[in-house]
Coordinates of C-alpha atoms in Angstrom, one line a residue:
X1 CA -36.5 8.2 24.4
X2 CA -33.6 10.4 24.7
X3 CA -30.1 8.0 25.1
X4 CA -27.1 9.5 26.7
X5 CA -23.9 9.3 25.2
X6 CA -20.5 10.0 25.9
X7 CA -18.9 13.8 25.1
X8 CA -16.8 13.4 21.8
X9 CA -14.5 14.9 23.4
X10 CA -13.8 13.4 26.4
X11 CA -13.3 9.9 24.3
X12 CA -9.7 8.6 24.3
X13 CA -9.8 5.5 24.1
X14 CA -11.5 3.0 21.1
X15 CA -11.8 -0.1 20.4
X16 CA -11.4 -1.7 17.1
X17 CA -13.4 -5.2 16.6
X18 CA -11.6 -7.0 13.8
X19 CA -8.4 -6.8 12.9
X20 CA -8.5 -7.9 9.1
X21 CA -7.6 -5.4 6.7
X22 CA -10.6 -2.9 6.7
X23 CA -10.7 -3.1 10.9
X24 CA -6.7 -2.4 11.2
X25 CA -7.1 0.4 8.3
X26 CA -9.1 2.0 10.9
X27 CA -6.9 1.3 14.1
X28 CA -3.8 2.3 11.9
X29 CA -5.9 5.4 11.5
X30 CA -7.6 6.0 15.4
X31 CA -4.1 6.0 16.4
X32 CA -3.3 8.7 14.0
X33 CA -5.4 10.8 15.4
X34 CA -4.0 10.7 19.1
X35 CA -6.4 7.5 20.3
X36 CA -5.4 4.9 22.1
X37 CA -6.7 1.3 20.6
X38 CA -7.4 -1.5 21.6
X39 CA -8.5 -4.4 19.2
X40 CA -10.6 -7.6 19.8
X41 CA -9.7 -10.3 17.7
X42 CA -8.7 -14.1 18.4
X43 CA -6.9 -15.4 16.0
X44 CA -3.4 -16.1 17.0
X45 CA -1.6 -14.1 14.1
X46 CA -3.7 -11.1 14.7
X47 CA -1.0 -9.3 16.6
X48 CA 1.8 -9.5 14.3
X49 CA -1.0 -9.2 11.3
X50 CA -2.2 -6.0 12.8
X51 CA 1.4 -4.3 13.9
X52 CA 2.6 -4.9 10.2
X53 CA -0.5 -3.3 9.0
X54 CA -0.1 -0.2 11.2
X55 CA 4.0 -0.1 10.2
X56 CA 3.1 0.1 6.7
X57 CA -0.1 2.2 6.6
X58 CA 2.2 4.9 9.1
X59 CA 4.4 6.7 6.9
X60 CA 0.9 7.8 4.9
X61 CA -0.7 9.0 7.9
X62 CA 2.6 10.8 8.7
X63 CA 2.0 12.4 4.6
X64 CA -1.4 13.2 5.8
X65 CA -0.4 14.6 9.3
X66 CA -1.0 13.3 12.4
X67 CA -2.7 14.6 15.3
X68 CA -1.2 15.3 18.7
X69 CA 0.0 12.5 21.0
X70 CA 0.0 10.4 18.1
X71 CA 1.5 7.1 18.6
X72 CA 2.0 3.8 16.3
X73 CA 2.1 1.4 19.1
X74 CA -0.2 2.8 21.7
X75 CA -2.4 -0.5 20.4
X76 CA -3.3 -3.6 22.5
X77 CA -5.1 -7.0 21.0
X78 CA -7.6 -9.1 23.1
X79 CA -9.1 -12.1 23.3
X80 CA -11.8 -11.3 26.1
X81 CA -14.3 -9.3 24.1
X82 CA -15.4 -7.1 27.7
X83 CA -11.7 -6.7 28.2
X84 CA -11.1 -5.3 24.9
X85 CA -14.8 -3.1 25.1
X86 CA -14.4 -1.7 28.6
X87 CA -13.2 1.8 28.9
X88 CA -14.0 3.0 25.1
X89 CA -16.2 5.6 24.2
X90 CA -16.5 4.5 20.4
X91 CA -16.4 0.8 18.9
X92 CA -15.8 0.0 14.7
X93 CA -17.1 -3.4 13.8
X94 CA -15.0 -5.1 10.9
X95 CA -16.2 -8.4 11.7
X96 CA -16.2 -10.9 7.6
X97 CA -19.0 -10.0 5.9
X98 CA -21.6 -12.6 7.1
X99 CA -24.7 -12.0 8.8
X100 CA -25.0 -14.7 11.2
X101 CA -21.8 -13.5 12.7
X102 CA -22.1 -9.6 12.7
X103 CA -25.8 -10.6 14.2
X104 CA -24.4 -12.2 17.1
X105 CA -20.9 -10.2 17.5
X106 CA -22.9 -6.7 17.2
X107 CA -25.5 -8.0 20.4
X108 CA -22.3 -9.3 22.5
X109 CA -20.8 -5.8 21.8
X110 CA -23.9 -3.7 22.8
X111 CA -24.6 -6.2 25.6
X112 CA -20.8 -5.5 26.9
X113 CA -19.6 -2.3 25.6
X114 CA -20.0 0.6 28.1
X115 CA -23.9 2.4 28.0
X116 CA -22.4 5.3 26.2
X117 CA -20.9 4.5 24.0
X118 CA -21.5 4.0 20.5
X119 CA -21.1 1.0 17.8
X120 CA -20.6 1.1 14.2
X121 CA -20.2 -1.2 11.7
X122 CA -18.0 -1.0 8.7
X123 CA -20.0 -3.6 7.1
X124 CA -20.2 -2.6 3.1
X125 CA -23.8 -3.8 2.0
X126 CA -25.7 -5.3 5.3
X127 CA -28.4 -2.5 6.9
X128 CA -28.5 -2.2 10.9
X129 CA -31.8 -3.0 10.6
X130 CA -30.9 -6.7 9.6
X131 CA -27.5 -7.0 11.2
X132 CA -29.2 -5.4 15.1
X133 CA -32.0 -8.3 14.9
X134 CA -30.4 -10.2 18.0
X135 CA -29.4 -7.0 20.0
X136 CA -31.2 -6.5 23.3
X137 CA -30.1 -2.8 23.0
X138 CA -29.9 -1.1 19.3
X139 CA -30.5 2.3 19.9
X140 CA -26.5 2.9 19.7
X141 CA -26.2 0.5 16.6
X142 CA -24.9 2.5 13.2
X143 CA -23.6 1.6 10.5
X144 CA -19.8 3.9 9.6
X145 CA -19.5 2.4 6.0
X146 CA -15.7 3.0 5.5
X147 CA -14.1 2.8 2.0
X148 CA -10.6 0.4 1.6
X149 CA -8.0 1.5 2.7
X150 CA -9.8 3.4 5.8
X151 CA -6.8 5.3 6.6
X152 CA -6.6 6.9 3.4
X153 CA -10.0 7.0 2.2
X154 CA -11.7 9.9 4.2
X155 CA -15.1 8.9 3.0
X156 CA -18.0 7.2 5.7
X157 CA -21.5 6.7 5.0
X158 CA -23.5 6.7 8.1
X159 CA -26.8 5.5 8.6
X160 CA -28.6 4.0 11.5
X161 CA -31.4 1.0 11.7
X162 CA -35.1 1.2 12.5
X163 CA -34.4 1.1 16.2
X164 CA -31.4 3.1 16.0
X165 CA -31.6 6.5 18.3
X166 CA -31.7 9.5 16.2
X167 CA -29.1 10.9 18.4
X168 CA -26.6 7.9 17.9
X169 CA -26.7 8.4 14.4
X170 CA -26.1 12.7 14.7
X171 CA -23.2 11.2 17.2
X172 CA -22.0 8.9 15.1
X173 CA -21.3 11.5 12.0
X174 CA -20.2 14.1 14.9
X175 CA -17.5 11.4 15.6
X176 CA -16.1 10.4 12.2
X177 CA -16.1 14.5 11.1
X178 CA -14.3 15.3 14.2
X179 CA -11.5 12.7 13.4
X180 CA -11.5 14.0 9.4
X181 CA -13.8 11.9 7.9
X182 CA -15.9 13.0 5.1
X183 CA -19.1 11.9 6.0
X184 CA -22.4 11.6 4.5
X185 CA -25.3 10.7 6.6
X186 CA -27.4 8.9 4.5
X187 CA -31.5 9.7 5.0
X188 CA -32.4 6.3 5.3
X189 CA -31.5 2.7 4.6
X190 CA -29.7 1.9 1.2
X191 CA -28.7 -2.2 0.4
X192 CA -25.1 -1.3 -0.3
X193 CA -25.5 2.5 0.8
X194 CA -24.7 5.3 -1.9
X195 CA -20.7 4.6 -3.3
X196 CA -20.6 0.9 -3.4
X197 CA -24.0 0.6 -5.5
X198 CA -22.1 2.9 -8.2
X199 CA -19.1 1.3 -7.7
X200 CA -21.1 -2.2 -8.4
X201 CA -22.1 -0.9 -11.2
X202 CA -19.2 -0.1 -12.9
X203 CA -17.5 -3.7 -11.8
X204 CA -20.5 -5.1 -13.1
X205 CA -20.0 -3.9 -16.2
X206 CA -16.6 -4.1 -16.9
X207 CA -17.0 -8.2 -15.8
X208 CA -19.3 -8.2 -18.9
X209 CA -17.0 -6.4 -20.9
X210 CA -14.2 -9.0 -20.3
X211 CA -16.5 -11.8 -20.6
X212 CA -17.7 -10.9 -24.1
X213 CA -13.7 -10.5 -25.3
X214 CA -14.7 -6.5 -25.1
X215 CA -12.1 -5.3 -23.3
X216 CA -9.2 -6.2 -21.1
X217 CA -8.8 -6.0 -17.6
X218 CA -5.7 -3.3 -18.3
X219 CA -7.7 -1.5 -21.0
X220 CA -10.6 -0.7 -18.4
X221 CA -8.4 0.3 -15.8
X222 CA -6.9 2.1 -18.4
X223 CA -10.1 4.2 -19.5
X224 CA -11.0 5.5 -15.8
X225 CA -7.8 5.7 -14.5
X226 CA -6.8 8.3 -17.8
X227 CA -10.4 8.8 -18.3
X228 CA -13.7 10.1 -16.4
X229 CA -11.7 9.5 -12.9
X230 CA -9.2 12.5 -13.8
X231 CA -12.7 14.4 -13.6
X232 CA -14.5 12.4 -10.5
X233 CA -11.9 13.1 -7.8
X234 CA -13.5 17.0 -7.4
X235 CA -16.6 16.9 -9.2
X236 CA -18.1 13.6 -9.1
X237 CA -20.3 12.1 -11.8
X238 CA -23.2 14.4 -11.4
X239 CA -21.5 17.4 -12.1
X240 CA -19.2 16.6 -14.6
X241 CA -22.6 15.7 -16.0
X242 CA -23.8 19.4 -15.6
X243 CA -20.7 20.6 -17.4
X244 CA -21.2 18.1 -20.3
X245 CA -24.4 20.2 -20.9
X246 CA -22.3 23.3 -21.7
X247 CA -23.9 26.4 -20.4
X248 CA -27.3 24.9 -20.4
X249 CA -25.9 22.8 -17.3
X250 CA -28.0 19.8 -16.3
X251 CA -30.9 20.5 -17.9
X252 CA -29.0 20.7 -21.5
X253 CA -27.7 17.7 -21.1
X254 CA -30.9 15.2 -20.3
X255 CA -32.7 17.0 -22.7
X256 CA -30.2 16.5 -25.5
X257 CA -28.7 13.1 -24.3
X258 CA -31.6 11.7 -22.1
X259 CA -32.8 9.1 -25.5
X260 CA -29.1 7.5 -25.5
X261 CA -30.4 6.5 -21.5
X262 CA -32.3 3.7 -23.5
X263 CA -29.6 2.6 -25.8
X264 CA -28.3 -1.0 -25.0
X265 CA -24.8 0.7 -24.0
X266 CA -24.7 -1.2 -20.4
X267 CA -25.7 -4.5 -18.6
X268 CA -26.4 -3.7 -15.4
X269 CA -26.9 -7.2 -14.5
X270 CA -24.0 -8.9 -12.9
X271 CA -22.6 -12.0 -15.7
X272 CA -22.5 -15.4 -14.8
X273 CA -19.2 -16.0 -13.0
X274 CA -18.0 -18.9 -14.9
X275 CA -14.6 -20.7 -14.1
X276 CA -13.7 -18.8 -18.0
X277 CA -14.7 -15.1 -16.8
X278 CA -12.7 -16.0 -13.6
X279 CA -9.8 -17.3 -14.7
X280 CA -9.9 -14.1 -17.6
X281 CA -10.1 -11.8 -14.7
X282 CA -7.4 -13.2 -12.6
X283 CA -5.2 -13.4 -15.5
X284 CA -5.7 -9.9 -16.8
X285 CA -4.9 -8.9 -13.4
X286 CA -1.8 -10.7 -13.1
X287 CA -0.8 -9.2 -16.8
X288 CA -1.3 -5.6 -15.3
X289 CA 0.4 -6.3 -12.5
X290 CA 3.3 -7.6 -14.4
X291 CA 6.8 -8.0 -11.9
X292 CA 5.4 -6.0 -9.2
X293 CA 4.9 -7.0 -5.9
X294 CA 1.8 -6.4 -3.5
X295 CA 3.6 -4.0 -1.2
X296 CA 5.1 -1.8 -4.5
X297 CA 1.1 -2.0 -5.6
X298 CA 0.5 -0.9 -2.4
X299 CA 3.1 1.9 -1.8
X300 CA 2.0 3.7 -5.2
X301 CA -1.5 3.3 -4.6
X302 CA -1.1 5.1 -1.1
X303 CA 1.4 8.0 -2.5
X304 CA -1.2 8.3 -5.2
X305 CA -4.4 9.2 -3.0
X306 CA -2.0 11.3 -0.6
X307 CA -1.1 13.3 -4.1
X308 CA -4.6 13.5 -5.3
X309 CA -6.3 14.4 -1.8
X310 CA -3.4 17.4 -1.1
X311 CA -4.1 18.5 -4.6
X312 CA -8.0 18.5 -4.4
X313 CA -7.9 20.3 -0.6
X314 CA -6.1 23.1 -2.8
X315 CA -8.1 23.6 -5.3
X316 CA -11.6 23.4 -3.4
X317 CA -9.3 26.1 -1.0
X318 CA -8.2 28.3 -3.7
X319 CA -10.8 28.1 -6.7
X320 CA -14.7 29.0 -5.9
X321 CA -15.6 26.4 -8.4
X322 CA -14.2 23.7 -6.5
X323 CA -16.1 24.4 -3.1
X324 CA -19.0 22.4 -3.7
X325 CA -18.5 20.1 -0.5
X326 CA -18.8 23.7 1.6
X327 CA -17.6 27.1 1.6
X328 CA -16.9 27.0 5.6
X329 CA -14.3 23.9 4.7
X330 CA -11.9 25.8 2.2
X331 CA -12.9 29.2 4.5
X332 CA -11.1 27.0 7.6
X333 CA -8.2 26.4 5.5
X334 CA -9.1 22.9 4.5
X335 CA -6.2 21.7 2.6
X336 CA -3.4 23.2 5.6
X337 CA -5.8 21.7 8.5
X338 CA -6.4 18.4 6.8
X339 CA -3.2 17.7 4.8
X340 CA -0.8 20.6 4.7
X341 CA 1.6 20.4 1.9
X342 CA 4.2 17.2 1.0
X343 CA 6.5 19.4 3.0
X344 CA 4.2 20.5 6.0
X345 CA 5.2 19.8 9.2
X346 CA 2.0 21.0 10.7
X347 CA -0.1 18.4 12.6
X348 CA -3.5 17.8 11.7
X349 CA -6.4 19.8 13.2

Protein backbone atom coordinates (compact mmCIF):
# COMPACT_ATOMS: atom_id res chain seq x y z
CA UNK A 1 0.00 0.00 0.00
CA UNK A 2 1.46 3.08 -1.35
CA UNK A 3 1.32 6.09 1.59
CA UNK A 4 1.34 9.75 0.54
CA UNK A 5 3.53 12.06 2.06
CA UNK A 6 4.28 15.49 2.07
CA UNK A 7 6.92 17.13 -0.74
CA UNK A 8 10.27 17.82 1.18
CA UNK A 9 10.16 20.68 -0.11
CA UNK A 10 7.12 22.31 0.50
CA UNK A 11 7.78 21.50 4.52
CA UNK A 12 8.37 24.64 6.65
CA UNK A 13 7.37 24.02 9.57
CA UNK A 14 8.49 20.99 12.32
CA UNK A 15 7.84 20.03 15.31
CA UNK A 16 10.19 18.95 17.84
CA UNK A 17 8.68 16.44 20.69
CA UNK A 18 11.03 16.88 23.65
CA UNK A 19 12.84 19.46 24.62
CA UNK A 20 15.72 17.77 26.72
CA UNK A 21 19.11 18.06 25.43
CA UNK A 22 19.11 15.66 22.34
CA UNK A 23 15.30 17.12 21.19
CA UNK A 24 16.52 20.93 21.52
CA UNK A 25 20.02 19.85 19.83
CA UNK A 26 17.79 19.18 16.97
CA UNK A 27 15.38 22.38 17.18
CA UNK A 28 18.58 24.54 17.83
CA UNK A 29 19.48 22.82 14.57
CA UNK A 30 15.79 22.85 12.36
CA UNK A 31 15.96 26.45 12.90
CA UNK A 32 19.40 26.65 11.43
CA UNK A 33 18.36 25.52 8.51
CA UNK A 34 15.44 28.11 7.86
CA UNK A 35 12.44 26.01 9.74
CA UNK A 36 10.22 27.22 11.84
CA UNK A 37 9.75 24.93 15.29
CA UNK A 38 7.59 24.37 17.28
CA UNK A 39 8.22 22.06 20.38
CA UNK A 40 5.84 19.95 22.63
CA UNK A 41 6.95 19.60 26.00
CA UNK A 42 5.17 20.28 29.44
CA UNK A 43 7.33 20.83 31.86
CA UNK A 44 7.27 24.30 33.11
CA UNK A 45 11.04 25.13 32.70
CA UNK A 46 11.06 23.89 29.22
CA UNK A 47 10.89 27.32 27.70
CA UNK A 48 13.67 28.96 29.28
CA UNK A 49 15.60 25.31 29.27
CA UNK A 50 15.15 25.22 25.53
CA UNK A 51 15.91 29.20 24.52
CA UNK A 52 19.30 28.75 26.60
CA UNK A 53 20.04 25.69 24.67
CA UNK A 54 19.38 27.34 21.28
CA UNK A 55 21.51 30.72 22.56
CA UNK A 56 24.44 28.58 23.20
CA UNK A 57 24.29 25.88 20.43
CA UNK A 58 23.87 29.26 17.86
CA UNK A 59 27.14 30.68 17.48
CA UNK A 60 28.24 26.88 16.14
CA UNK A 61 25.60 26.75 13.73
CA UNK A 62 26.52 30.27 12.69
CA UNK A 63 30.61 28.44 12.34
CA UNK A 64 28.84 25.85 10.40
CA UNK A 65 26.65 28.30 8.21
CA UNK A 66 23.21 28.77 8.28
CA UNK A 67 20.65 28.48 5.79
CA UNK A 68 18.41 31.17 4.42
CA UNK A 69 15.69 32.78 6.62
CA UNK A 70 17.45 31.43 9.49
CA UNK A 71 16.24 32.54 12.73
CA UNK A 72 17.10 31.70 16.59
CA UNK A 73 13.80 32.51 17.94
CA UNK A 74 11.34 31.53 15.28
CA UNK A 75 10.48 28.59 18.07
CA UNK A 76 7.26 28.20 20.06
CA UNK A 77 6.75 25.51 23.13
CA UNK A 78 3.29 23.75 23.74
CA UNK A 79 1.49 22.02 26.07
CA UNK A 80 -1.40 20.71 23.69
CA UNK A 81 0.32 17.98 21.84
CA UNK A 82 -2.34 18.61 18.49
CA UNK A 83 -1.46 22.25 18.90
CA UNK A 84 2.11 21.67 18.80
CA UNK A 85 1.65 18.65 15.78
CA UNK A 86 -0.77 20.53 13.54
CA UNK A 87 0.73 22.19 10.55
CA UNK A 88 4.19 20.21 10.40
CA UNK A 89 5.39 18.25 7.77
CA UNK A 90 8.15 16.34 9.80
CA UNK A 91 8.10 15.42 13.76
CA UNK A 92 11.65 14.24 15.87
CA UNK A 93 10.72 12.24 18.90
CA UNK A 94 13.26 12.88 21.99
CA UNK A 95 10.94 11.64 24.38
CA UNK A 96 13.54 9.81 27.92
CA UNK A 97 14.50 6.70 26.87
CA UNK A 98 11.68 4.42 28.30
CA UNK A 99 9.51 2.29 26.39
CA UNK A 100 6.29 2.48 28.02
CA UNK A 101 6.36 6.15 27.31
CA UNK A 102 7.81 6.41 23.59
CA UNK A 103 5.03 3.44 23.08
CA UNK A 104 2.31 5.64 24.07
CA UNK A 105 3.79 9.26 23.01
CA UNK A 106 4.67 7.77 19.40
CA UNK A 107 0.70 6.46 18.97
CA UNK A 108 -0.67 10.00 20.24
CA UNK A 109 1.69 11.57 17.70
CA UNK A 110 0.69 9.39 14.62
CA UNK A 111 -2.89 9.49 15.94
CA UNK A 112 -2.62 13.50 15.85
CA UNK A 113 0.09 14.54 13.63
CA UNK A 114 -1.13 15.52 10.05
CA UNK A 115 -1.48 12.14 7.46
CA UNK A 116 1.58 13.24 5.72
CA UNK A 117 3.71 13.65 7.59
CA UNK A 118 6.31 11.73 8.93
CA UNK A 119 7.71 10.66 12.63
CA UNK A 120 11.06 9.82 13.79
CA UNK A 121 12.42 8.90 16.75
CA UNK A 122 15.79 9.83 18.12
CA UNK A 123 15.60 7.04 20.46
CA UNK A 124 19.45 5.50 20.66
CA UNK A 125 18.84 1.60 21.22
CA UNK A 126 14.83 0.91 21.03
CA UNK A 127 13.68 -0.56 17.34
CA UNK A 128 10.33 0.89 15.73
CA UNK A 129 9.16 -2.37 15.71
CA UNK A 130 8.92 -2.43 19.61
CA UNK A 131 8.46 1.30 20.33
CA UNK A 132 5.15 1.44 17.21
CA UNK A 133 3.40 -1.62 19.19
CA UNK A 134 0.44 0.80 20.35
CA UNK A 135 0.19 2.84 17.13
CA UNK A 136 -2.97 2.53 15.15
CA UNK A 137 -1.04 3.86 12.18
CA UNK A 138 2.91 2.90 11.83
CA UNK A 139 3.50 3.05 8.31
CA UNK A 140 5.15 6.69 8.88
CA UNK A 141 7.00 5.54 12.08
CA UNK A 142 11.12 5.64 11.71
CA UNK A 143 13.51 5.75 13.72
CA UNK A 144 16.36 9.24 12.87
CA UNK A 145 19.03 7.93 15.38
CA UNK A 146 20.87 11.27 16.04
CA UNK A 147 24.29 11.42 17.71
CA UNK A 148 24.78 14.18 20.96
CA UNK A 149 25.04 17.05 20.30
CA UNK A 150 22.48 16.84 17.09
CA UNK A 151 23.44 20.17 15.94
CA UNK A 152 26.91 19.36 15.51
CA UNK A 153 27.03 15.75 14.84
CA UNK A 154 25.85 15.41 11.16
CA UNK A 155 25.44 11.67 11.54
CA UNK A 156 21.55 9.83 11.49
CA UNK A 157 20.93 6.33 11.24
CA UNK A 158 17.66 5.57 9.79
CA UNK A 159 15.74 2.57 9.84
CA UNK A 160 12.03 1.86 9.90
CA UNK A 161 9.94 -1.05 11.78
CA UNK A 162 8.15 -4.04 10.39
CA UNK A 163 5.08 -2.05 9.57
CA UNK A 164 6.94 0.85 8.52
CA UNK A 165 6.21 1.99 4.76
CA UNK A 166 9.13 1.54 2.59
CA UNK A 167 8.52 4.98 1.27
CA UNK A 168 8.53 6.60 4.87
CA UNK A 169 11.77 5.27 5.41
CA UNK A 170 13.38 6.55 1.58
CA UNK A 171 11.51 9.90 2.93
CA UNK A 172 12.79 9.97 6.03
CA UNK A 173 16.72 9.70 4.79
CA UNK A 174 15.53 12.14 1.83
CA UNK A 175 14.70 14.54 4.69
CA UNK A 176 17.74 14.46 7.08
CA UNK A 177 20.25 14.53 3.62
CA UNK A 178 18.42 17.52 2.42
CA UNK A 179 18.91 19.46 5.75
CA UNK A 180 22.88 18.05 5.82
CA UNK A 181 22.72 15.18 7.63
CA UNK A 182 24.95 12.34 6.90
CA UNK A 183 22.75 9.52 6.78
CA UNK A 184 22.96 5.88 6.71
CA UNK A 185 19.92 3.91 6.16
CA UNK A 186 20.40 0.96 7.83
CA UNK A 187 19.05 -2.44 5.90
CA UNK A 188 17.20 -3.63 8.68
CA UNK A 189 16.78 -3.56 12.45
CA UNK A 190 19.90 -3.31 14.73
CA UNK A 191 19.35 -3.24 18.90
CA UNK A 192 21.46 -0.09 19.26
CA UNK A 193 21.76 0.44 15.36
CA UNK A 194 25.41 0.54 13.84
CA UNK A 195 27.63 3.56 15.92
CA UNK A 196 26.29 3.10 19.44
CA UNK A 197 26.99 -0.75 19.43
CA UNK A 198 30.80 0.26 18.64
CA UNK A 199 30.64 2.98 20.77
CA UNK A 200 29.31 0.41 23.69
CA UNK A 201 31.96 -1.38 23.12
CA UNK A 202 34.69 0.70 23.63
CA UNK A 203 32.87 2.15 27.00
CA UNK A 204 32.55 -1.17 27.92
CA UNK A 205 35.83 -1.80 27.92
CA UNK A 206 37.40 1.08 29.23
CA UNK A 207 34.75 0.60 32.55
CA UNK A 208 36.81 -2.75 32.84
CA UNK A 209 39.89 -1.16 32.49
CA UNK A 210 39.24 1.34 35.34
CA UNK A 211 37.71 -1.24 37.46
CA UNK A 212 40.77 -3.53 37.34
CA UNK A 213 43.16 -0.32 38.46
CA UNK A 214 44.23 -0.66 34.42
CA UNK A 215 43.92 2.65 33.45
CA UNK A 216 42.51 5.95 34.32
CA UNK A 217 39.69 7.69 33.23
CA UNK A 218 42.23 10.67 31.71
CA UNK A 219 44.63 7.98 30.45
CA UNK A 220 41.90 6.43 28.12
CA UNK A 221 40.64 9.55 26.94
CA UNK A 222 44.07 10.20 26.58
CA UNK A 223 44.79 7.14 24.07
CA UNK A 224 41.84 7.83 21.55
CA UNK A 225 41.74 11.32 21.76
CA UNK A 226 45.87 11.31 20.74
CA UNK A 227 45.43 7.94 19.44
CA UNK A 228 43.32 5.80 16.80
CA UNK A 229 40.64 8.88 16.87
CA UNK A 230 43.28 11.21 14.98
CA UNK A 231 42.79 8.35 12.24
CA UNK A 232 38.80 7.60 12.75
CA UNK A 233 37.49 11.07 11.90
CA UNK A 234 38.12 10.28 7.75
CA UNK A 235 38.71 6.75 7.61
CA UNK A 236 36.97 5.02 10.23
CA UNK A 237 38.04 1.74 11.81
CA UNK A 238 37.63 -0.42 8.88
CA UNK A 239 39.90 1.22 6.79
CA UNK A 240 42.54 2.27 8.90
CA UNK A 241 42.35 -1.41 9.25
CA UNK A 242 43.07 -1.96 5.47
CA UNK A 243 45.99 0.40 5.74
CA UNK A 244 47.43 -1.43 8.75
CA UNK A 245 47.82 -4.38 6.20
CA UNK A 246 50.34 -2.35 4.12
CA UNK A 247 49.89 -2.84 0.49
CA UNK A 248 48.34 -6.21 0.99
CA UNK A 249 45.24 -4.04 2.28
CA UNK A 250 42.59 -5.95 4.17
CA UNK A 251 43.37 -9.16 3.33
CA UNK A 252 47.17 -8.70 4.73
CA UNK A 253 46.04 -7.76 7.70
CA UNK A 254 43.44 -10.71 8.88
CA UNK A 255 45.69 -13.04 7.55
CA UNK A 256 48.67 -11.85 9.45
CA UNK A 257 46.81 -10.53 12.65
CA UNK A 258 43.47 -12.50 12.47
CA UNK A 259 45.07 -15.30 15.55
CA UNK A 260 45.56 -12.13 17.97
CA UNK A 261 41.27 -11.86 17.34
CA UNK A 262 41.39 -14.74 20.00
CA UNK A 263 43.79 -13.35 22.41
CA UNK A 264 42.14 -12.30 25.79
CA UNK A 265 42.99 -8.54 24.88
CA UNK A 266 39.07 -7.32 25.49
CA UNK A 267 35.95 -7.97 27.66
CA UNK A 268 33.27 -7.27 25.85
CA UNK A 269 30.98 -7.91 28.59
CA UNK A 270 29.87 -4.84 30.47
CA UNK A 271 31.56 -5.08 34.49
CA UNK A 272 29.51 -5.05 37.34
CA UNK A 273 28.64 -1.48 38.22
CA UNK A 274 29.60 -1.45 41.80
CA UNK A 275 29.21 1.77 44.05
CA UNK A 276 33.60 1.31 43.72
CA UNK A 277 33.71 1.28 39.78
CA UNK A 278 31.18 4.28 40.09
CA UNK A 279 32.52 6.34 42.34
CA UNK A 280 36.21 5.60 40.32
CA UNK A 281 34.51 6.77 37.27
CA UNK A 282 32.92 9.92 38.63
CA UNK A 283 36.08 10.79 40.30
CA UNK A 284 38.44 10.33 37.30
CA UNK A 285 36.08 12.47 35.56
CA UNK A 286 36.06 15.13 37.98
CA UNK A 287 40.12 14.86 37.93
CA UNK A 288 40.10 15.41 34.11
CA UNK A 289 37.86 18.02 34.29
CA UNK A 290 39.93 19.76 36.85
CA UNK A 291 38.64 23.90 37.33
CA UNK A 292 36.63 23.88 34.28
CA UNK A 293 33.21 24.52 34.03
CA UNK A 294 30.42 22.62 31.92
CA UNK A 295 29.89 25.53 29.59
CA UNK A 296 34.07 25.95 28.95
CA UNK A 297 33.73 21.85 28.46
CA UNK A 298 31.13 22.61 26.28
CA UNK A 299 32.50 25.57 24.14
CA UNK A 300 35.82 23.56 23.35
CA UNK A 301 34.05 20.51 22.53
CA UNK A 302 31.83 22.46 19.98
CA UNK A 303 34.90 24.60 18.37
CA UNK A 304 36.58 21.19 18.30
CA UNK A 305 34.11 19.28 15.91
CA UNK A 306 33.53 22.60 13.92
CA UNK A 307 37.57 22.41 13.39
CA UNK A 308 37.69 18.81 12.64
CA UNK A 309 34.45 18.66 10.33
CA UNK A 310 35.82 22.03 8.12
CA UNK A 311 39.11 20.12 8.04
CA UNK A 312 37.69 16.65 6.92
CA UNK A 313 35.17 18.43 4.14
CA UNK A 314 38.72 19.63 2.74
CA UNK A 315 40.47 16.92 2.56
CA UNK A 316 37.65 14.46 1.20
CA UNK A 317 37.26 17.77 -1.48
CA UNK A 318 40.83 18.08 -2.25
CA UNK A 319 42.57 14.54 -1.84
CA UNK A 320 41.02 11.39 -3.93
CA UNK A 321 41.99 9.23 -1.05
CA UNK A 322 39.64 10.94 1.21
CA UNK A 323 36.41 10.58 -1.02
CA UNK A 324 35.28 7.43 0.23
CA UNK A 325 31.77 8.79 1.47
CA UNK A 326 31.25 9.71 -2.50
CA UNK A 327 32.95 11.31 -5.33
CA UNK A 328 29.59 13.38 -6.27
CA UNK A 329 29.94 15.10 -2.46
CA UNK A 330 33.60 16.54 -2.77
CA UNK A 331 32.57 17.01 -6.85
CA UNK A 332 29.58 19.54 -5.41
CA UNK A 333 32.09 21.27 -3.45
CA UNK A 334 31.34 19.57 -0.12
CA UNK A 335 33.38 21.46 2.28
CA UNK A 336 32.25 25.28 0.72
CA UNK A 337 28.41 23.99 0.61
CA UNK A 338 28.39 22.38 3.96
CA UNK A 339 30.89 24.42 6.02
CA UNK A 340 32.76 26.96 4.04
CA UNK A 341 35.91 28.13 5.73
CA UNK A 342 36.25 29.75 9.60
CA UNK A 343 36.08 32.91 7.59
CA UNK A 344 33.18 32.09 5.05
CA UNK A 345 30.42 34.03 4.96
CA UNK A 346 28.58 31.92 2.57
CA UNK A 347 25.29 30.33 3.81
CA UNK A 348 24.80 26.83 3.73
CA UNK A 349 23.34 24.93 0.70
Amino acid sequence: MTIALRRIDDITQVTCVGAGTIGGGWAAYFLSRGLSVKVWDPSPDAPEKLERLIDNAWPALEALGLQPGANKTNWSVHTDLAEALAGSGFVQESAPEVLDMKQDLLADIARLADADAVISSSTSGYSMTDMAQKAQDKSRLVVGHPFNPPYLIPLVEVVGGEETAPEAVDWAAEWFDAIGKSVIKMDREVPGFIANRLQEALWREALHMVNEGEATVEQIDLSITDGPGLRWPLQGPMLTFHLAGGEGGMAHMLDHFGPSLLSPWTRLTAPELTDRLRDMVVEGSNEEIDARTFNELVQARDASIIAVRQAIQDIRATYPGGRERGAAAAAAGAAQALLGSPNDTQEDE
